[in-house]
């Protein structure tokens, strides 16, 4: 389907479809593959005219990687992605998404806009159920930042990724890869890197986000990741948070781009024909804040096993988790107090409430 219409209908003569139909019945799959590949190569620009936001990288075997640095809420970034894919006709397109955020590729702009603005208790419960209390809370807090930007600009996030998905489907034999580290791993590692008070400060800053944002502000953020910049302005510098959310993902994105840039095998007419490989052409679509890190790591030997592990929760994490749950019970208790003392006694007698209070007491006494 991706290769169904590699040329426009104006390029086909009037009797073209009939002739093509008769010929296609007499050629093998390998020959058809070669024909479409040749058409793709002819359309690929030898000296592509690329936007200023594109960084070109090379591999040892001659493959080329074009990294498009984008602002996640930017019309011009979407145009840059479309222009780059059309010019270079890539073999692979890699985007800064993981399997947990892939749904945004299939949803239309209107639905995404509505989803991004609506952050409710049901979504919070779902996030906590899937990722745990701390990771779920951080996910919802960062979604609040995204929703704030969405509300200010009237623009849904991830437009450049949706454009990349659409354009990749128009290029014959172009594969589409998800290149970002799974978001639960990033959140859990970020939480483990923060102290108890840093977590409180981060949550406080994100919860009370209200500064207005203009489209000009977003375009200026092409030189730095938007979420990172906003968090830095709200809560000051957190080196450990920067390491887990930005630097580690720079390594992961670089690794995935290099994997995608391996040479591709040409079609063979038969099994006896020797295998032939040619350099690949890859387009990467990532936030501009990740481009310097990708360039820095490009010529290094990368091992992503370490940054994929999730550290065991620290004592402060356990305390924070229990405090959050105790707060929820406290709010419930206060609400019930307004109704009657017997209801309060009922809540406190619940095994779950007693269990959390006991754990909190034990951990506090130990530390």
PDB file of N, CA and C in Angstrom, residues 193-253:
ATOM      1  N   UNK A 193      15.658   9.174  40.746  1.00  0.00           N
ATOM      2  CA  UNK A 193      16.793  10.100  40.792  1.00  0.00           C
ATOM      3  C   UNK A 193      16.538  11.318  41.673  1.00  0.00           C
ATOM      4  N   UNK A 194      15.287  11.535  42.087  1.00  0.00           N
ATOM      5  CA  UNK A 194      14.940  12.727  42.859  1.00  0.00           C
ATOM      6  C   UNK A 194      14.812  12.416  44.339  1.00  0.00           C
ATOM      7  N   UNK A 195      15.169  13.396  45.164  1.00  0.00           N
ATOM      8  CA  UNK A 195      14.950  13.271  46.598  1.00  0.00           C
ATOM      9  C   UNK A 195      13.481  13.541  46.907  1.00  0.00           C
ATOM     10  N   UNK A 196      13.092  13.300  48.135  1.00  0.00           N
ATOM     11  CA  UNK A 196      11.705  13.506  48.543  1.00  0.00           C
ATOM     12  C   UNK A 196      11.257  14.940  48.297  1.00  0.00           C
ATOM     13  N   UNK A 197      12.075  15.906  48.709  1.00  0.00           N
ATOM     14  CA  UNK A 197      11.680  17.312  48.576  1.00  0.00           C
ATOM     15  C   UNK A 197      11.737  17.776  47.129  1.00  0.00           C
ATOM     16  N   UNK A 198      12.614  17.199  46.338  1.00  0.00           N
ATOM     17  CA  UNK A 198      12.634  17.527  44.911  1.00  0.00           C
ATOM     18  C   UNK A 198      11.350  17.062  44.238  1.00  0.00           C
ATOM     19  N   UNK A 199      10.855  15.900  44.640  1.00  0.00           N
ATOM     20  CA  UNK A 199       9.585  15.407  44.091  1.00  0.00           C
ATOM     21  C   UNK A 199       8.438  16.347  44.453  1.00  0.00           C
ATOM     22  N   UNK A 200       8.432  16.796  45.706  1.00  0.00           N
ATOM     23  CA  UNK A 200       7.389  17.721  46.150  1.00  0.00           C
ATOM     24  C   UNK A 200       7.467  19.021  45.365  1.00  0.00           C
ATOM     25  N   UNK A 201       8.671  19.526  45.191  1.00  0.00           N
ATOM     26  CA  UNK A 201       8.862  20.787  44.474  1.00  0.00           C
ATOM     27  C   UNK A 201       8.446  20.665  43.012  1.00  0.00           C
ATOM     28  N   UNK A 202       8.808  19.529  42.397  1.00  0.00           N
ATOM     29  CA  UNK A 202       8.436  19.286  41.002  1.00  0.00           C
ATOM     30  C   UNK A 202       6.921  19.231  40.860  1.00  0.00           C
ATOM     31  N   UNK A 203       6.275  18.452  41.737  1.00  0.00           N
ATOM     32  CA  UNK A 203       4.820  18.330  41.676  1.00  0.00           C
ATOM     33  C   UNK A 203       4.140  19.673  41.897  1.00  0.00           C
ATOM     34  N   UNK A 204       4.654  20.454  42.847  1.00  0.00           N
ATOM     35  CA  UNK A 204       4.077  21.764  43.139  1.00  0.00           C
ATOM     36  C   UNK A 204       4.172  22.685  41.924  1.00  0.00           C
ATOM     37  N   UNK A 205       5.345  22.706  41.287  1.00  0.00           N
ATOM     38  CA  UNK A 205       5.543  23.583  40.130  1.00  0.00           C
ATOM     39  C   UNK A 205       4.643  23.220  38.974  1.00  0.00           C
ATOM     40  N   UNK A 206       4.478  21.918  38.728  1.00  0.00           N
ATOM     41  CA  UNK A 206       3.642  21.480  37.610  1.00  0.00           C
ATOM     42  C   UNK A 206       2.153  21.671  37.898  1.00  0.00           C
ATOM     43  N   UNK A 207       1.761  21.473  39.164  1.00  0.00           N
ATOM     44  CA  UNK A 207       0.347  21.603  39.515  1.00  0.00           C
ATOM     45  C   UNK A 207      -0.145  23.039  39.380  1.00  0.00           C
ATOM     46  N   UNK A 208       0.742  24.001  39.639  1.00  0.00           N
ATOM     47  CA  UNK A 208       0.311  25.400  39.621  1.00  0.00           C
ATOM     48  C   UNK A 208       0.833  26.137  38.397  1.00  0.00           C
ATOM     49  N   UNK A 209       1.026  25.401  37.307  1.00  0.00           N
ATOM     50  CA  UNK A 209       1.428  26.001  36.047  1.00  0.00           C
ATOM     51  C   UNK A 209       0.284  26.831  35.468  1.00  0.00           C
ATOM     52  N   UNK A 210       0.564  28.112  35.174  1.00  0.00           N
ATOM     53  CA  UNK A 210      -0.501  28.955  34.623  1.00  0.00           C
ATOM     54  C   UNK A 210       0.018  30.067  33.720  1.00  0.00           C
ATOM     55  N   UNK A 211       1.321  30.120  33.484  1.00  0.00           N
ATOM     56  CA  UNK A 211       1.871  31.199  32.671  1.00  0.00           C
ATOM     57  C   UNK A 211       1.378  31.089  31.235  1.00  0.00           C
ATOM     58  N   UNK A 212       1.001  32.216  30.618  1.00  0.00           N
ATOM     59  CA  UNK A 212       0.556  32.182  29.218  1.00  0.00           C
ATOM     60  C   UNK A 212       1.703  31.874  28.270  1.00  0.00           C
ATOM     61  N   UNK A 213       1.406  31.209  27.157  1.00  0.00           N
ATOM     62  CA  UNK A 213       2.410  30.832  26.165  1.00  0.00           C
ATOM     63  C   UNK A 213       1.923  31.285  24.795  1.00  0.00           C
ATOM     64  N   UNK A 214       2.805  31.905  24.035  1.00  0.00           N
ATOM     65  CA  UNK A 214       2.452  32.346  22.685  1.00  0.00           C
ATOM     66  C   UNK A 214       3.101  31.436  21.654  1.00  0.00           C
ATOM     67  N   UNK A 215       2.628  31.518  20.410  1.00  0.00           N
ATOM     68  CA  UNK A 215       3.226  30.732  19.336  1.00  0.00           C
ATOM     69  C   UNK A 215       4.671  31.146  19.100  1.00  0.00           C
ATOM     70  N   UNK A 216       4.974  32.422  19.307  1.00  0.00           N
ATOM     71  CA  UNK A 216       6.363  32.887  19.163  1.00  0.00           C
ATOM     72  C   UNK A 216       7.256  32.218  20.198  1.00  0.00           C
ATOM     73  N   UNK A 217       6.723  32.034  21.412  1.00  0.00           N
ATOM     74  CA  UNK A 217       7.501  31.359  22.466  1.00  0.00           C
ATOM     75  C   UNK A 217       7.834  29.925  22.061  1.00  0.00           C
ATOM     76  N   UNK A 218       6.881  29.253  21.424  1.00  0.00           N
ATOM     77  CA  UNK A 218       7.095  27.869  21.000  1.00  0.00           C
ATOM     78  C   UNK A 218       8.171  27.798  19.930  1.00  0.00           C
ATOM     79  N   UNK A 219       8.133  28.714  18.976  1.00  0.00           N
ATOM     80  CA  UNK A 219       9.135  28.702  17.904  1.00  0.00           C
ATOM     81  C   UNK A 219      10.529  28.948  18.476  1.00  0.00           C
ATOM     82  N   UNK A 220      10.609  29.783  19.522  1.00  0.00           N
ATOM     83  CA  UNK A 220      11.908  30.025  20.164  1.00  0.00           C
ATOM     84  C   UNK A 220      12.425  28.767  20.842  1.00  0.00           C
ATOM     85  N   UNK A 221      11.498  27.898  21.245  1.00  0.00           N
ATOM     86  CA  UNK A 221      11.873  26.672  21.936  1.00  0.00           C
ATOM     87  C   UNK A 221      12.461  25.625  21.000  1.00  0.00           C
ATOM     88  N   UNK A 222      12.638  25.953  19.717  1.00  0.00           N
ATOM     89  CA  UNK A 222      13.274  25.009  18.797  1.00  0.00           C
ATOM     90  C   UNK A 222      14.712  24.718  19.215  1.00  0.00           C
ATOM     91  N   UNK A 223      15.284  25.588  20.025  1.00  0.00           N
ATOM     92  CA  UNK A 223      16.656  25.383  20.466  1.00  0.00           C
ATOM     93  C   UNK A 223      16.735  24.572  21.762  1.00  0.00           C
ATOM     94  N   UNK A 224      15.583  24.237  22.306  1.00  0.00           N
ATOM     95  CA  UNK A 224      15.576  23.470  23.552  1.00  0.00           C
ATOM     96  C   UNK A 224      14.252  22.752  23.693  1.00  0.00           C
ATOM     97  N   UNK A 225      14.250  21.580  24.313  1.00  0.00           N
ATOM     98  CA  UNK A 225      13.016  20.839  24.499  1.00  0.00           C
ATOM     99  C   UNK A 225      12.027  21.665  25.317  1.00  0.00           C
ATOM    100  N   UNK A 226      10.790  21.754  24.831  1.00  0.00           N
ATOM    101  CA  UNK A 226       9.793  22.635  25.434  1.00  0.00           C
ATOM    102  C   UNK A 226       9.471  22.260  26.871  1.00  0.00           C
ATOM    103  N   UNK A 227       9.197  20.979  27.130  1.00  0.00           N
ATOM    104  CA  UNK A 227       8.863  20.555  28.488  1.00  0.00           C
ATOM    105  C   UNK A 227      10.038  20.763  29.432  1.00  0.00           C
ATOM    106  N   UNK A 228      11.227  20.463  28.958  1.00  0.00           N
ATOM    107  CA  UNK A 228      12.416  20.639  29.794  1.00  0.00           C
ATOM    108  C   UNK A 228      12.590  22.104  30.163  1.00  0.00           C
ATOM    109  N   UNK A 229      12.416  22.990  29.192  1.00  0.00           N
ATOM    110  CA  UNK A 229      12.596  24.416  29.449  1.00  0.00           C
ATOM    111  C   UNK A 229      11.559  24.935  30.440  1.00  0.00           C
ATOM    112  N   UNK A 230      10.317  24.507  30.283  1.00  0.00           N
ATOM    113  CA  UNK A 230       9.267  24.973  31.190  1.00  0.00           C
ATOM    114  C   UNK A 230       9.508  24.482  32.611  1.00  0.00           C
ATOM    115  N   UNK A 231       9.921  23.223  32.754  1.00  0.00           N
ATOM    116  CA  UNK A 231      10.199  22.693  34.086  1.00  0.00           C
ATOM    117  C   UNK A 231      11.381  23.413  34.718  1.00  0.00           C
ATOM    118  N   UNK A 232      12.406  23.718  33.901  1.00  0.00           N
ATOM    119  CA  UNK A 232      13.583  24.421  34.408  1.00  0.00           C
ATOM    120  C   UNK A 232      13.205  25.799  34.932  1.00  0.00           C
ATOM    121  N   UNK A 233      12.305  26.480  34.234  1.00  0.00           N
ATOM    122  CA  UNK A 233      11.886  27.809  34.655  1.00  0.00           C
ATOM    123  C   UNK A 233      11.043  27.753  35.929  1.00  0.00           C
ATOM    124  N   UNK A 234      10.283  26.676  36.088  1.00  0.00           N
ATOM    125  CA  UNK A 234       9.387  26.571  37.245  1.00  0.00           C
ATOM    126  C   UNK A 234      10.102  26.112  38.508  1.00  0.00           C
ATOM    127  N   UNK A 235      10.993  25.167  38.383  1.00  0.00           N
ATOM    128  CA  UNK A 235      11.520  24.518  39.578  1.00  0.00           C
ATOM    129  C   UNK A 235      13.039  24.605  39.699  1.00  0.00           C
ATOM    130  N   UNK A 236      13.696  25.352  38.809  1.00  0.00           N
ATOM    131  CA  UNK A 236      15.141  25.468  38.884  1.00  0.00           C
ATOM    132  C   UNK A 236      15.848  24.284  38.246  1.00  0.00           C
ATOM    133  N   UNK A 237      17.143  24.234  38.435  1.00  0.00           N
ATOM    134  CA  UNK A 237      17.944  23.188  37.784  1.00  0.00           C
ATOM    135  C   UNK A 237      17.918  21.893  38.592  1.00  0.00           C
ATOM    136  N   UNK A 238      17.581  20.782  37.915  1.00  0.00           N
ATOM    137  CA  UNK A 238      17.628  19.448  38.502  1.00  0.00           C
ATOM    138  C   UNK A 238      18.498  18.578  37.598  1.00  0.00           C
ATOM    139  N   UNK A 239      19.803  18.496  37.855  1.00  0.00           N
ATOM    140  CA  UNK A 239      20.701  17.720  36.988  1.00  0.00           C
ATOM    141  C   UNK A 239      20.270  16.264  36.815  1.00  0.00           C
ATOM    142  N   UNK A 240      19.801  15.647  37.891  1.00  0.00           N
ATOM    143  CA  UNK A 240      19.413  14.234  37.807  1.00  0.00           C
ATOM    144  C   UNK A 240      18.169  14.058  36.941  1.00  0.00           C
ATOM    145  N   UNK A 241      17.246  15.006  37.047  1.00  0.00           N
ATOM    146  CA  UNK A 241      16.037  14.948  36.228  1.00  0.00           C
ATOM    147  C   UNK A 241      16.387  15.139  34.756  1.00  0.00           C
ATOM    148  N   UNK A 242      17.285  16.074  34.495  1.00  0.00           N
ATOM    149  CA  UNK A 242      17.734  16.312  33.119  1.00  0.00           C
ATOM    150  C   UNK A 242      18.403  15.065  32.553  1.00  0.00           C
ATOM    151  N   UNK A 243      19.181  14.387  33.391  1.00  0.00           N
ATOM    152  CA  UNK A 243      19.893  13.190  32.932  1.00  0.00           C
ATOM    153  C   UNK A 243      18.926  12.098  32.501  1.00  0.00           C
ATOM    154  N   UNK A 244      17.897  11.857  33.308  1.00  0.00           N
ATOM    155  CA  UNK A 244      16.989  10.749  32.996  1.00  0.00           C
ATOM    156  C   UNK A 244      16.003  11.087  31.877  1.00  0.00           C
ATOM    157  N   UNK A 245      15.506  12.323  31.867  1.00  0.00           N
ATOM    158  CA  UNK A 245      14.481  12.680  30.885  1.00  0.00           C
ATOM    159  C   UNK A 245      15.077  13.072  29.539  1.00  0.00           C
ATOM    160  N   UNK A 246      16.285  13.654  29.558  1.00  0.00           N
ATOM    161  CA  UNK A 246      16.871  14.140  28.299  1.00  0.00           C
ATOM    162  C   UNK A 246      18.106  13.333  27.886  1.00  0.00           C
ATOM    163  N   UNK A 247      19.141  13.340  28.710  1.00  0.00           N
ATOM    164  CA  UNK A 247      20.430  12.757  28.316  1.00  0.00           C
ATOM    165  C   UNK A 247      20.333  11.253  28.030  1.00  0.00           C
ATOM    166  N   UNK A 248      19.657  10.510  28.896  1.00  0.00           N
ATOM    167  CA  UNK A 248      19.521   9.064  28.672  1.00  0.00           C
ATOM    168  C   UNK A 248      18.714   8.775  27.413  1.00  0.00           C
ATOM    169  N   UNK A 249      17.712   9.591  27.170  1.00  0.00           N
ATOM    170  CA  UNK A 249      16.914   9.391  25.956  1.00  0.00           C
ATOM    171  C   UNK A 249      17.695   9.804  24.711  1.00  0.00           C
ATOM    172  N   UNK A 250      18.639  10.728  24.853  1.00  0.00           N
ATOM    173  CA  UNK A 250      19.543  11.038  23.738  1.00  0.00           C
ATOM    174  C   UNK A 250      20.289   9.776  23.306  1.00  0.00           C
ATOM    175  N   UNK A 251      20.779   9.038  24.298  1.00  0.00           N
ATOM    176  CA  UNK A 251      21.511   7.797  24.020  1.00  0.00           C
ATOM    177  C   UNK A 251      20.593   6.783  23.352  1.00  0.00           C
ATOM    178  N   UNK A 252      19.387   6.636  23.891  1.00  0.00           N
ATOM    179  CA  UNK A 252      18.438   5.653  23.344  1.00  0.00           C
ATOM    180  C   UNK A 252      18.049   6.005  21.912  1.00  0.00           C
ATOM    181  N   UNK A 253      17.743   7.271  21.660  1.00  0.00           N
ATOM    182  CA  UNK A 253      17.364   7.710  20.316  1.00  0.00           C
ATOM    183  C   UNK A 253      18.511   7.508  19.329  1.00  0.00           C
TER     184      UNK A 253
END
